[in-house]
Amino acid sequence: MSRHKNGAWKSRKRLALFKLQGGLCYYCNQQMEIIEGHVKYPPEWMATFEHLDDRWSEERGKHPGEYRIVLACKRCNNARNRQREHYRDWE
């Protein structure tokens, strides 16, 4: 898949999830904003993709047909990533 087509898919998917979630973060329920394109310093309320099954999850790949991607604000997504890294260090 070309970079252009992949970018268009992400934009459509982000907009569909934004509408489905009512523009609210999956974790903190704060209003988010869709920002397209590269932003050097993205705001904390920017909508980002969040994978419910990360690459280390035992559940990854066990849910065919289920949507395992949601939108989370940048702040919650980054906080969850830091938490994952902490637990990986202890394994």
Tab-separated table of N, CA and C in Angstrom:
chain	number	residue	atom	x	y	z
A	1	MET	N	0.850	-1.168	0.000
A	1	MET	CA	0.000	0.000	0.000
A	1	MET	C	0.898	1.235	0.000
A	2	SER	N	0.590	2.168	-0.857
A	2	SER	CA	1.424	3.359	-0.933
A	2	SER	C	1.214	4.250	0.286
A	3	ARG	N	2.159	5.110	0.530
A	3	ARG	CA	2.093	6.028	1.671
A	3	ARG	C	0.848	6.914	1.563
A	4	HIS	N	0.525	7.396	0.343
A	4	HIS	CA	-0.627	8.264	0.142
A	4	HIS	C	-1.928	7.530	0.497
A	5	LYS	N	-2.071	6.307	0.017
A	5	LYS	CA	-3.294	5.536	0.303
A	5	LYS	C	-3.386	5.208	1.787
A	6	ASN	N	-2.266	4.884	2.424
A	6	ASN	CA	-2.257	4.590	3.846
A	6	ASN	C	-2.669	5.825	4.644
A	7	GLY	N	-2.181	6.995	4.244
A	7	GLY	CA	-2.548	8.239	4.910
A	7	GLY	C	-4.033	8.525	4.784
A	8	ALA	N	-4.594	8.272	3.612
A	8	ALA	CA	-6.032	8.483	3.400
A	8	ALA	C	-6.834	7.510	4.256
A	9	TRP	N	-6.375	6.261	4.368
A	9	TRP	CA	-7.062	5.269	5.210
A	9	TRP	C	-7.055	5.732	6.660
A	10	LYS	N	-5.906	6.204	7.143
A	10	LYS	CA	-5.812	6.666	8.526
A	10	LYS	C	-6.736	7.847	8.783
A	11	SER	N	-6.818	8.767	7.832
A	11	SER	CA	-7.704	9.922	7.995
A	11	SER	C	-9.159	9.492	8.085
A	12	ARG	N	-9.566	8.577	7.210
A	12	ARG	CA	-10.953	8.078	7.235
A	12	ARG	C	-11.231	7.318	8.527
A	13	LYS	N	-10.298	6.469	8.952
A	13	LYS	CA	-10.468	5.685	10.171
A	13	LYS	C	-10.536	6.602	11.396
A	14	ARG	N	-9.654	7.599	11.447
A	14	ARG	CA	-9.637	8.542	12.571
A	14	ARG	C	-10.969	9.290	12.646
A	15	LEU	N	-11.474	9.754	11.508
A	15	LEU	CA	-12.739	10.492	11.488
A	15	LEU	C	-13.903	9.588	11.899
A	16	ALA	N	-13.917	8.344	11.424
A	16	ALA	CA	-14.991	7.409	11.786
A	16	ALA	C	-14.977	7.119	13.286
A	17	LEU	N	-13.799	6.887	13.855
A	17	LEU	CA	-13.704	6.634	15.296
A	17	LEU	C	-14.066	7.878	16.096
A	18	PHE	N	-13.687	9.043	15.591
A	18	PHE	CA	-14.009	10.305	16.257
A	18	PHE	C	-15.528	10.461	16.370
A	19	LYS	N	-16.222	10.195	15.273
A	19	LYS	CA	-17.688	10.282	15.273
A	19	LYS	C	-18.295	9.219	16.187
A	20	LEU	N	-17.785	7.997	16.122
A	20	LEU	CA	-18.291	6.896	16.939
A	20	LEU	C	-18.141	7.186	18.432
A	21	GLN	N	-17.024	7.781	18.814
A	21	GLN	CA	-16.754	8.075	20.223
A	21	GLN	C	-17.275	9.458	20.640
A	22	GLY	N	-17.931	10.156	19.729
A	22	GLY	CA	-18.461	11.474	20.050
A	22	GLY	C	-17.375	12.506	20.298
A	23	GLY	N	-16.179	12.265	19.750
A	23	GLY	CA	-15.067	13.191	19.913
A	23	GLY	C	-14.407	13.129	21.275
A	24	LEU	N	-14.743	12.099	22.067
A	24	LEU	CA	-14.214	11.985	23.425
A	24	LEU	C	-13.110	10.943	23.516
A	25	CYS	N	-12.126	11.220	24.367
A	25	CYS	CA	-11.028	10.288	24.607
A	25	CYS	C	-11.575	8.991	25.214
A	26	TYR	N	-11.047	7.868	24.771
A	26	TYR	CA	-11.472	6.553	25.266
A	26	TYR	C	-11.232	6.404	26.765
A	27	TYR	N	-10.194	7.029	27.293
A	27	TYR	CA	-9.830	6.861	28.699
A	27	TYR	C	-10.372	7.958	29.620
A	28	CYS	N	-10.169	9.228	29.271
A	28	CYS	CA	-10.530	10.313	30.197
A	28	CYS	C	-11.815	11.045	29.828
A	29	ASN	N	-12.410	10.709	28.694
A	29	ASN	CA	-13.665	11.312	28.232
A	29	ASN	C	-13.584	12.821	28.020
A	30	GLN	N	-12.396	13.347	27.786
A	30	GLN	CA	-12.241	14.760	27.451
A	30	GLN	C	-12.404	14.940	25.947
A	31	GLN	N	-12.888	16.110	25.555
A	31	GLN	CA	-13.070	16.410	24.140
A	31	GLN	C	-11.708	16.446	23.446
A	32	MET	N	-11.628	15.815	22.277
A	32	MET	CA	-10.392	15.783	21.489
A	32	MET	C	-10.577	16.606	20.228
A	33	GLU	N	-9.483	16.808	19.511
A	33	GLU	CA	-9.498	17.526	18.245
A	33	GLU	C	-8.679	16.734	17.238
A	34	ILE	N	-9.193	16.627	16.023
A	34	ILE	CA	-8.443	15.969	14.952
A	34	ILE	C	-7.534	17.001	14.311
A	35	ILE	N	-6.261	16.699	14.273
A	35	ILE	CA	-5.270	17.568	13.637
A	35	ILE	C	-4.575	16.747	12.566
A	36	GLU	N	-4.737	17.144	11.324
A	36	GLU	CA	-4.130	16.428	10.199
A	36	GLU	C	-2.747	16.989	9.904
A	37	GLY	N	-1.891	16.157	9.397
A	37	GLY	CA	-0.563	16.587	9.008
A	37	GLY	C	0.407	16.554	10.182
A	38	HIS	N	1.630	16.889	9.889
A	38	HIS	CA	2.686	16.865	10.895
A	38	HIS	C	2.619	18.121	11.758
A	39	VAL	N	2.673	17.932	13.059
A	39	VAL	CA	2.677	19.043	14.007
A	39	VAL	C	3.907	18.879	14.887
A	40	LYS	N	4.751	19.893	14.946
A	40	LYS	CA	5.994	19.783	15.706
A	40	LYS	C	5.726	19.578	17.198
A	41	TYR	N	4.804	20.342	17.757
A	41	TYR	CA	4.444	20.213	19.169
A	41	TYR	C	2.938	19.993	19.275
A	42	PRO	N	2.476	18.751	19.123
A	42	PRO	CA	1.035	18.499	19.132
A	42	PRO	C	0.422	18.765	20.514
A	43	PRO	N	-0.778	19.324	20.540
A	43	PRO	CA	-1.440	19.585	21.814
A	43	PRO	C	-1.882	18.288	22.486
A	44	GLU	N	-2.047	18.334	23.799
A	44	GLU	CA	-2.423	17.137	24.563
A	44	GLU	C	-3.806	16.614	24.205
A	45	TRP	N	-4.669	17.442	23.670
A	45	TRP	CA	-6.031	17.018	23.342
A	45	TRP	C	-6.151	16.487	21.907
A	46	MET	N	-5.021	16.346	21.214
A	46	MET	CA	-5.046	15.816	19.852
A	46	MET	C	-5.453	14.341	19.862
A	47	ALA	N	-6.342	13.962	18.950
A	47	ALA	CA	-6.798	12.575	18.836
A	47	ALA	C	-5.692	11.713	18.232
A	48	THR	N	-5.354	10.607	18.907
A	48	THR	CA	-4.343	9.671	18.426
A	48	THR	C	-4.905	8.257	18.438
A	49	PHE	N	-4.380	7.403	17.567
A	49	PHE	CA	-4.787	6.000	17.570
A	49	PHE	C	-4.223	5.306	18.810
A	50	GLU	N	-5.033	4.504	19.445
A	50	GLU	CA	-4.599	3.700	20.589
A	50	GLU	C	-4.939	2.255	20.283
A	51	HIS	N	-3.942	1.388	20.317
A	51	HIS	CA	-4.141	-0.043	20.069
A	51	HIS	C	-4.428	-0.730	21.399
A	52	LEU	N	-5.604	-1.312	21.523
A	52	LEU	CA	-5.966	-1.985	22.767
A	52	LEU	C	-5.128	-3.236	22.981
A	53	ASP	N	-4.739	-3.895	21.908
A	53	ASP	CA	-3.834	-5.043	21.989
A	53	ASP	C	-2.495	-4.598	21.438
A	54	ASP	N	-1.543	-4.284	22.311
A	54	ASP	CA	-0.246	-3.863	21.815
A	54	ASP	C	0.556	-5.082	21.346
A	55	ARG	N	1.727	-4.851	20.832
A	55	ARG	CA	2.493	-5.945	20.230
A	55	ARG	C	2.947	-6.987	21.238
A	56	TRP	N	2.897	-6.679	22.536
A	56	TRP	CA	3.304	-7.640	23.556
A	56	TRP	C	2.114	-8.337	24.205
A	57	SER	N	0.915	-7.982	23.800
A	57	SER	CA	-0.285	-8.529	24.417
A	57	SER	C	-0.510	-9.990	24.005
A	58	GLU	N	-0.934	-10.791	24.960
A	58	GLU	CA	-1.285	-12.181	24.655
A	58	GLU	C	-2.571	-12.255	23.835
A	59	GLU	N	-3.369	-11.192	23.867
A	59	GLU	CA	-4.640	-11.157	23.145
A	59	GLU	C	-4.479	-10.760	21.681
A	60	ARG	N	-3.300	-10.297	21.310
A	60	ARG	CA	-3.099	-9.810	19.951
A	60	ARG	C	-3.380	-10.912	18.931
A	61	GLY	N	-4.240	-10.574	17.963
A	61	GLY	CA	-4.572	-11.499	16.893
A	61	GLY	C	-5.657	-12.500	17.229
A	62	LYS	N	-6.195	-12.469	18.441
A	62	LYS	CA	-7.223	-13.431	18.842
A	62	LYS	C	-8.639	-12.920	18.616
A	63	HIS	N	-8.780	-11.721	18.073
A	63	HIS	CA	-10.100	-11.119	17.926
A	63	HIS	C	-10.367	-10.743	16.469
A	64	PRO	N	-10.479	-11.727	15.595
A	64	PRO	CA	-10.691	-11.406	14.189
A	64	PRO	C	-12.023	-10.681	14.001
A	65	GLY	N	-11.984	-9.616	13.226
A	65	GLY	CA	-13.196	-8.865	12.933
A	65	GLY	C	-13.533	-7.809	13.972
A	66	GLU	N	-12.933	-7.887	15.157
A	66	GLU	CA	-13.199	-6.878	16.174
A	66	GLU	C	-12.285	-5.690	15.961
A	67	TYR	N	-12.801	-4.532	16.251
A	67	TYR	CA	-11.979	-3.327	16.165
A	67	TYR	C	-11.207	-3.193	17.461
A	68	ARG	N	-9.909	-3.252	17.378
A	68	ARG	CA	-9.052	-3.166	18.558
A	68	ARG	C	-8.288	-1.850	18.572
A	69	ILE	N	-8.789	-0.863	17.819
A	69	ILE	CA	-8.188	0.461	17.783
A	69	ILE	C	-9.244	1.462	18.221
A	70	VAL	N	-8.865	2.360	19.114
A	70	VAL	CA	-9.745	3.437	19.564
A	70	VAL	C	-8.965	4.744	19.452
A	71	LEU	N	-9.635	5.854	19.722
A	71	LEU	CA	-8.945	7.135	19.781
A	71	LEU	C	-8.767	7.540	21.228
A	72	ALA	N	-7.583	8.021	21.535
A	72	ALA	CA	-7.279	8.546	22.864
A	72	ALA	C	-6.549	9.868	22.684
A	73	CYS	N	-6.706	10.748	23.653
A	73	CYS	CA	-5.960	12.009	23.569
A	73	CYS	C	-4.475	11.689	23.716
A	74	LYS	N	-3.658	12.598	23.221
A	74	LYS	CA	-2.209	12.385	23.247
A	74	LYS	C	-1.710	12.151	24.678
A	75	ARG	N	-2.266	12.877	25.632
A	75	ARG	CA	-1.825	12.748	27.030
A	75	ARG	C	-2.087	11.334	27.551
A	76	CYS	N	-3.293	10.799	27.348
A	76	CYS	CA	-3.610	9.442	27.831
A	76	CYS	C	-2.824	8.380	27.079
A	77	ASN	N	-2.662	8.552	25.764
A	77	ASN	CA	-1.919	7.587	24.964
A	77	ASN	C	-0.471	7.524	25.436
A	78	ASN	N	0.150	8.684	25.669
A	78	ASN	CA	1.536	8.705	26.149
A	78	ASN	C	1.650	8.114	27.550
A	79	ALA	N	0.680	8.394	28.413
A	79	ALA	CA	0.709	7.844	29.775
A	79	ALA	C	0.611	6.321	29.725
A	80	ARG	N	-0.221	5.797	28.860
A	80	ARG	CA	-0.362	4.338	28.748
A	80	ARG	C	0.909	3.720	28.184
A	81	ASN	N	1.560	4.393	27.252
A	81	ASN	CA	2.823	3.882	26.710
A	81	ASN	C	3.898	3.822	27.785
A	82	ARG	N	3.980	4.859	28.626
A	82	ARG	CA	4.964	4.846	29.721
A	82	ARG	C	4.665	3.704	30.690
A	83	GLN	N	3.396	3.446	30.947
A	83	GLN	CA	3.009	2.359	31.853
A	83	GLN	C	3.419	1.012	31.254
A	84	ARG	N	3.205	0.823	29.961
A	84	ARG	CA	3.608	-0.419	29.291
A	84	ARG	C	5.106	-0.635	29.411
A	85	GLU	N	5.878	0.420	29.167
A	85	GLU	CA	7.335	0.307	29.231
A	85	GLU	C	7.784	-0.066	30.635
A	86	HIS	N	7.142	0.482	31.652
A	86	HIS	CA	7.475	0.161	33.043
A	86	HIS	C	7.264	-1.327	33.312
A	87	TYR	N	6.125	-1.870	32.871
A	87	TYR	CA	5.846	-3.284	33.126
A	87	TYR	C	6.756	-4.185	32.315
A	88	ARG	N	7.130	-3.776	31.114
A	88	ARG	CA	8.043	-4.578	30.293
A	88	ARG	C	9.418	-4.671	30.948
A	89	ASP	N	9.840	-3.598	31.615
A	89	ASP	CA	11.135	-3.607	32.273
A	89	ASP	C	11.192	-4.618	33.413
A	90	TRP	N	10.042	-4.931	34.003
A	90	TRP	CA	10.011	-5.848	35.147
A	90	TRP	C	9.847	-7.299	34.744
A	91	GLU	N	9.538	-7.548	33.480
A	91	GLU	CA	9.333	-8.939	33.042
A	91	GLU	C	10.633	-9.677	32.900
